[in-house]
Structures are given as structure tokens and as C-alpha cells.
């Protein structure tokens, strides 16, 4: 039998498998800082990089980042997710024919209500329908690409904390808690210092994609062979726009190379 496979491609330039060289978005994400009552106009340009004419349908869906908050999303019908922006965004055209190697501009308007107290989100999808593709296994492919919309108040609160710091299998673990009112995508780097300030090693943790109120796990590997003594692990999470969360974790290493957490401070 024939199965239908949806290839959801929400980043500019990421095209895989049979989706390669079909549809391409000039921008994969719109980040809009808004005030209550504001109206914003903009556009998205989509390209057909194939020799086939495409019938394109444009529609809105909500999305949520889901645990363990590694960037994986749930896509939901418009208007069903907390923080949906579906009622705020209108766009045109909603259907069109995209010529071979052609392009199309889609205009949108964001109409913000009189008050906005948190971030609102969604994705504008462009789906190629009609003459569907089939691969050698008989799988029918519906090609779609999406532009994410992050609509956030200008006075948004970006606040986070590292909590429940512990040791697990020679790793530092901590809960990264989003205490603000918008999605946070922190870039977390770290370095270890010995007494005297000499930096021993540096690294970067995997990104987290955290809705307000959500908590994700950070894991930082510790250097296995260190001389006995006192060390400081400095963890720096960049929240963008100049906002950072810094945590210093004091560590002690004994003669057998085992770590102990001595203290932690912001």
C-alpha cells in the first residue's frame, strides 16, 4: 500500500532525501518584537528549485517544543496550543501555482491585541500538492517547508536559573529552568579553572529549547584525570540580546580522582 510521508523542513537550507531540490524558503524564522495594538507587515519568499510546476497551499499551524527540549516539535492545529498566534496573523495568497524554477512572495500582517504579556508562536507552512512524488519504494511524499514565527513583547522577560546541581557518572548535571515569559534557546558554554585562574578545558553543551516554565537537563562532562585540589567550573548560558545566566560551581578532587561539589554561586 501507499503511505503518505510528511517531510517537515523548518530550517532554511535543510533539504533531505526525496525532498531535495523542491521548495526553498529565503527565511526559516521570523522573530518579531511587538507592543500591544501594533500592526506589522512583512513577507516571505518561497522558491521552486525543481523543473516541476508546483501547486502550493499556504496554511498556519501551532507548534510546541516538547521534552526533553532538544528542538523536537509537536505541530498542532491552528489555535489549539497555549500561546498560539494564529488569530493574529493573516497572509496572502493562500494558494498559488509555483512555476518551474520560479518564486512567489507571500505577504503577511501581524495584528497584536491591545495587550501582549508573553510570547506567541506558530509556523506558516507551504505545501506542494497535486502531482505528488513517489520514491522507488512506492512511498508518496508530500513536500512542505515552514517558516517559524516568534512574536514576543518588546518588554519580554528573559530569566532562567540553574537548579538541582549534582554529580552523575563523572558529569555535572543541572536543571535549566525558564522563569520568563518567552521561549529560551540558551547557548551554554563552560570552562574549568584550577586555583590561580589557569583554564584547563572548555566546552559547549547541547542547546535547549525551553517554553516558559519548562525545565531541561544540562550535562557537563568533567575532566577525568586531575590532580587533587580545588577547582571552579564556570557555566555561562547566553540567552541572546545581552542576557546571560552565569553559575560558578566549586569542586574538590581527592587522591583517587573523585569529584565532590563544594559550593555553587551565581
CSV table of C-alpha atoms in Angstrom, one decimal:
chain,number,residue,atom,x,y,z
A,1,UNK,CA,0.0,0.0,0.0
A,2,UNK,CA,1.0,3.6,-0.3
A,3,UNK,CA,1.9,5.6,2.8
A,4,UNK,CA,1.9,9.3,3.0
A,5,UNK,CA,5.0,10.9,4.5
A,6,UNK,CA,5.2,14.5,5.6
A,7,UNK,CA,8.6,16.0,5.4
A,8,UNK,CA,8.6,18.9,7.8
A,9,UNK,CA,11.5,21.2,7.0
A,10,UNK,CA,11.6,24.2,9.2
A,11,UNK,CA,15.2,25.4,8.8
A,12,UNK,CA,16.5,27.3,5.7
A,13,UNK,CA,18.7,25.1,3.5
A,14,UNK,CA,17.9,21.8,5.2
A,15,UNK,CA,16.5,19.5,2.5
A,16,UNK,CA,16.9,15.8,2.8
A,17,UNK,CA,16.2,12.6,0.7
A,18,UNK,CA,13.5,12.9,-1.8
A,19,UNK,CA,12.7,16.5,-0.7
A,20,UNK,CA,16.0,17.7,-2.1
A,21,UNK,CA,15.6,20.5,-4.7
A,22,UNK,CA,11.9,21.0,-4.3
A,23,UNK,CA,11.0,24.0,-2.2
A,24,UNK,CA,13.3,26.5,-0.5
A,25,UNK,CA,12.5,29.4,1.9
A,26,UNK,CA,14.5,32.5,2.0
A,27,UNK,CA,13.9,32.7,5.8
A,28,UNK,CA,13.1,29.9,8.1
A,29,UNK,CA,12.3,32.0,11.1
A,30,UNK,CA,10.7,35.4,11.8
A,31,UNK,CA,11.4,37.0,15.2
A,32,UNK,CA,9.2,40.0,15.8
A,33,UNK,CA,9.3,42.2,18.9
A,34,UNK,CA,6.0,43.9,19.3
A,35,UNK,CA,3.9,46.2,21.5
A,36,UNK,CA,0.2,45.9,22.3
A,37,UNK,CA,-2.0,47.2,19.5
A,38,UNK,CA,0.8,47.2,16.9
A,39,UNK,CA,0.3,46.1,13.3
A,40,UNK,CA,3.3,44.7,11.4
A,41,UNK,CA,3.6,43.9,7.7
A,42,UNK,CA,6.1,41.6,6.1
A,43,UNK,CA,6.7,38.9,3.5
A,44,UNK,CA,8.2,35.5,3.0
A,45,UNK,CA,9.7,34.4,-0.4
A,46,UNK,CA,9.5,30.8,-1.5
A,47,UNK,CA,11.5,29.3,-4.3
A,48,UNK,CA,10.8,26.3,-6.6
A,49,UNK,CA,14.2,24.8,-7.3
A,50,UNK,CA,12.9,22.0,-9.4
A,51,UNK,CA,11.8,21.7,-13.0
A,52,UNK,CA,8.3,20.7,-12.0
A,53,UNK,CA,5.4,23.2,-11.6
A,54,UNK,CA,4.1,23.1,-8.1
A,55,UNK,CA,0.6,23.8,-6.7
A,56,UNK,CA,1.2,25.4,-3.3
A,57,UNK,CA,-1.1,25.6,-0.4
A,58,UNK,CA,-0.3,28.0,2.5
A,59,UNK,CA,-1.6,27.4,6.0
A,60,UNK,CA,-0.9,28.1,9.6
A,61,UNK,CA,-0.2,25.6,12.4
A,62,UNK,CA,0.8,25.9,16.0
A,63,UNK,CA,3.9,24.3,17.4
A,64,UNK,CA,5.3,23.4,20.8
A,65,UNK,CA,8.8,22.3,21.8
A,66,UNK,CA,8.5,19.0,23.6
A,67,UNK,CA,10.6,17.3,26.3
A,68,UNK,CA,13.5,16.7,26.5
A,69,UNK,CA,13.5,20.1,24.8
A,70,UNK,CA,16.2,19.2,22.3
A,71,UNK,CA,14.4,21.1,19.5
A,72,UNK,CA,11.9,18.5,18.6
A,73,UNK,CA,8.4,20.0,18.0
A,74,UNK,CA,4.8,19.0,18.1
A,75,UNK,CA,2.7,20.5,15.3
A,76,UNK,CA,-0.9,21.3,16.3
A,77,UNK,CA,-4.0,22.7,14.6
A,78,UNK,CA,-4.1,26.5,14.5
A,79,UNK,CA,-5.5,28.0,17.7
A,80,UNK,CA,-5.0,24.9,19.9
A,81,UNK,CA,-1.6,25.5,21.5
A,82,UNK,CA,-1.1,27.7,24.6
A,83,UNK,CA,0.5,30.9,23.2
A,84,UNK,CA,-0.9,30.4,19.7
A,85,UNK,CA,-0.5,33.4,17.4
A,86,UNK,CA,-3.0,32.0,14.8
A,87,UNK,CA,-5.6,34.7,15.4
A,88,UNK,CA,-3.1,37.5,15.0
A,89,UNK,CA,-1.6,36.5,11.6
A,90,UNK,CA,-3.2,36.9,8.2
A,91,UNK,CA,-1.4,36.1,4.9
A,92,UNK,CA,-2.0,36.2,1.1
A,93,UNK,CA,-2.0,34.4,-1.3
A,94,UNK,CA,-3.2,31.1,0.4
A,95,UNK,CA,-3.0,29.1,-2.8
A,96,UNK,CA,-0.9,29.6,-5.9
A,97,UNK,CA,1.0,27.8,-8.7
A,98,UNK,CA,4.8,28.0,-8.5
A,99,UNK,CA,6.4,27.8,-11.9
A,100,UNK,CA,9.5,25.6,-12.5
A,101,UNK,CA,12.5,27.4,-11.0
A,102,UNK,CA,10.1,30.3,-10.1
A,103,UNK,CA,9.5,32.2,-6.9
A,104,UNK,CA,6.5,33.6,-5.0
A,105,UNK,CA,6.2,36.3,-2.4
A,106,UNK,CA,3.6,35.8,0.4
A,107,UNK,CA,2.6,38.9,2.3
A,108,UNK,CA,1.6,38.7,6.0
A,109,UNK,CA,0.1,41.0,8.6
A,110,UNK,CA,0.5,40.6,12.3
A,111,UNK,CA,-2.2,42.4,14.3
A,112,UNK,CA,-1.3,42.4,18.0
A,113,UNK,CA,-4.2,42.9,20.5
A,114,UNK,CA,-4.1,45.8,23.0
A,115,UNK,CA,-2.0,43.8,25.4
A,116,UNK,CA,0.6,41.1,25.0
A,117,UNK,CA,2.1,39.6,28.1
A,118,UNK,CA,4.0,36.6,26.8
A,119,UNK,CA,5.4,35.1,23.6
A,120,UNK,CA,3.1,33.8,20.9
A,121,UNK,CA,4.2,31.3,18.3
A,122,UNK,CA,3.4,29.3,15.2
A,123,UNK,CA,4.6,28.2,11.8
A,124,UNK,CA,3.5,29.2,8.3
A,125,UNK,CA,3.6,26.1,6.1
A,126,UNK,CA,4.0,25.9,2.3
A,127,UNK,CA,2.9,22.5,1.0
A,128,UNK,CA,3.3,21.2,-2.5
A,129,UNK,CA,0.3,19.2,-3.6
A,130,UNK,CA,-1.2,17.8,-6.8
A,131,UNK,CA,1.4,15.9,-8.7
A,132,UNK,CA,2.9,14.1,-5.7
A,133,UNK,CA,6.3,12.5,-5.8
A,134,UNK,CA,6.9,8.8,-5.3
A,135,UNK,CA,10.1,7.1,-4.4
A,136,UNK,CA,11.3,3.7,-5.6
A,137,UNK,CA,9.6,2.0,-2.7
A,138,UNK,CA,6.2,3.4,-3.6
A,139,UNK,CA,6.1,5.9,-0.8
A,140,UNK,CA,4.1,9.1,-1.6
A,141,UNK,CA,5.9,12.2,-0.4
A,142,UNK,CA,4.1,15.5,0.4
A,143,UNK,CA,6.7,18.2,0.4
A,144,UNK,CA,6.3,21.1,2.8
A,145,UNK,CA,8.5,23.7,4.3
A,146,UNK,CA,7.7,26.1,7.2
A,147,UNK,CA,8.7,29.5,8.5
A,148,UNK,CA,8.6,29.7,12.3
A,149,UNK,CA,7.1,32.9,13.8
A,150,UNK,CA,8.3,34.1,17.2
A,151,UNK,CA,6.1,37.0,18.2
A,152,UNK,CA,7.2,38.4,21.6
A,153,UNK,CA,6.6,41.5,23.6
A,154,UNK,CA,9.3,44.2,23.5
A,155,UNK,CA,9.4,44.2,27.3
A,156,UNK,CA,9.7,40.4,27.4
A,157,UNK,CA,11.2,38.8,30.5
A,158,UNK,CA,14.1,36.5,29.9
A,159,UNK,CA,15.0,34.9,33.1
A,160,UNK,CA,16.4,31.5,33.9
A,161,UNK,CA,18.2,29.6,36.7
A,162,UNK,CA,20.4,26.5,37.1
A,163,UNK,CA,19.0,24.4,39.8
A,164,UNK,CA,19.4,20.9,41.4
A,165,UNK,CA,23.1,20.8,40.6
A,166,UNK,CA,24.6,17.3,41.1
A,167,UNK,CA,27.2,14.7,40.0
A,168,UNK,CA,26.3,11.7,37.9
A,169,UNK,CA,28.9,9.3,36.3
A,170,UNK,CA,31.6,12.0,36.3
A,171,UNK,CA,29.2,14.6,34.8
A,172,UNK,CA,27.8,17.7,36.4
A,173,UNK,CA,24.0,17.7,35.9
A,174,UNK,CA,21.7,20.6,36.4
A,175,UNK,CA,18.1,21.6,35.7
A,176,UNK,CA,17.9,24.7,33.4
A,177,UNK,CA,14.6,26.4,34.3
A,178,UNK,CA,12.9,29.0,32.1
A,179,UNK,CA,11.5,31.5,34.6
A,180,UNK,CA,10.5,34.1,31.9
A,181,UNK,CA,7.6,34.7,29.6
A,182,UNK,CA,9.1,33.7,26.2
A,183,UNK,CA,10.8,30.7,24.7
A,184,UNK,CA,14.5,30.5,25.6
A,185,UNK,CA,17.2,28.8,23.4
A,186,UNK,CA,20.3,29.3,25.5
A,187,UNK,CA,23.8,28.6,24.2
A,188,UNK,CA,25.7,27.2,27.1
A,189,UNK,CA,29.5,27.2,27.3
A,190,UNK,CA,31.7,26.2,30.2
A,191,UNK,CA,35.3,26.1,31.4
A,192,UNK,CA,37.2,24.6,34.3
A,193,UNK,CA,39.7,26.7,36.3
A,194,UNK,CA,42.2,25.5,38.9
A,195,UNK,CA,43.4,27.6,41.8
A,196,UNK,CA,45.3,30.6,40.4
A,197,UNK,CA,42.9,31.0,37.5
A,198,UNK,CA,44.5,28.7,34.9
A,199,UNK,CA,41.9,27.4,32.5
A,200,UNK,CA,42.1,23.7,31.9
A,201,UNK,CA,39.4,22.9,29.4
A,202,UNK,CA,36.4,24.4,27.7
A,203,UNK,CA,33.3,23.1,26.0
A,204,UNK,CA,29.8,23.7,24.9
A,205,UNK,CA,26.6,21.9,25.9
A,206,UNK,CA,23.8,20.9,23.6
A,207,UNK,CA,21.2,23.6,23.0
A,208,UNK,CA,17.9,23.5,24.9
A,209,UNK,CA,14.6,24.9,23.5
A,210,UNK,CA,12.5,25.8,26.6
A,211,UNK,CA,9.0,27.2,26.7
A,212,UNK,CA,8.1,29.4,29.7
A,213,UNK,CA,8.0,27.3,32.9
A,214,UNK,CA,9.8,24.3,31.3
A,215,UNK,CA,12.9,22.7,32.6
A,216,UNK,CA,15.6,20.9,30.6
A,217,UNK,CA,18.7,19.0,31.7
A,218,UNK,CA,22.2,20.2,31.2
A,219,UNK,CA,25.1,17.7,31.3
A,220,UNK,CA,28.7,18.8,31.5
A,221,UNK,CA,31.4,16.2,31.3
A,222,UNK,CA,34.3,16.6,33.8
A,223,UNK,CA,37.9,16.0,33.0
A,224,UNK,CA,38.8,12.5,34.3
A,225,UNK,CA,42.4,13.0,35.3
A,226,UNK,CA,43.0,16.0,37.5
A,227,UNK,CA,45.4,16.4,40.3
A,228,UNK,CA,43.9,16.5,43.8
A,229,UNK,CA,42.9,20.1,44.7
A,230,UNK,CA,40.2,22.7,44.4
A,231,UNK,CA,38.7,23.7,41.0
A,232,UNK,CA,35.9,26.0,39.7
A,233,UNK,CA,33.6,25.2,36.9
A,234,UNK,CA,32.1,28.3,35.3
A,235,UNK,CA,28.9,27.8,33.3
A,236,UNK,CA,27.7,30.6,31.0
A,237,UNK,CA,24.3,30.4,29.3
A,238,UNK,CA,23.8,33.1,26.7
A,239,UNK,CA,20.1,34.0,26.3
A,240,UNK,CA,20.8,36.4,23.5
A,241,UNK,CA,20.3,40.2,23.4
A,242,UNK,CA,22.8,40.6,26.2
A,243,UNK,CA,21.1,38.4,28.7
A,244,UNK,CA,23.2,35.7,30.4
A,245,UNK,CA,23.0,33.2,33.3
A,246,UNK,CA,26.3,32.5,35.0
A,247,UNK,CA,26.9,29.8,37.6
A,248,UNK,CA,30.2,29.1,39.3
A,249,UNK,CA,30.5,25.6,40.8
A,250,UNK,CA,33.2,24.8,43.3
A,251,UNK,CA,34.7,21.3,43.0
A,252,UNK,CA,37.2,19.3,45.0
A,253,UNK,CA,39.2,16.4,43.6
A,254,UNK,CA,40.6,13.8,46.0
A,255,UNK,CA,43.6,11.4,45.6
A,256,UNK,CA,41.5,8.8,43.8
A,257,UNK,CA,40.3,11.4,41.2
A,258,UNK,CA,36.7,11.6,42.6
A,259,UNK,CA,34.9,14.8,42.5
A,260,UNK,CA,32.8,16.5,45.2
A,261,UNK,CA,30.7,19.6,44.8
A,262,UNK,CA,31.8,22.1,47.4
A,263,UNK,CA,29.5,25.1,46.6
A,264,UNK,CA,27.8,26.9,43.8
A,265,UNK,CA,27.1,30.6,43.3
A,266,UNK,CA,25.7,33.0,40.7
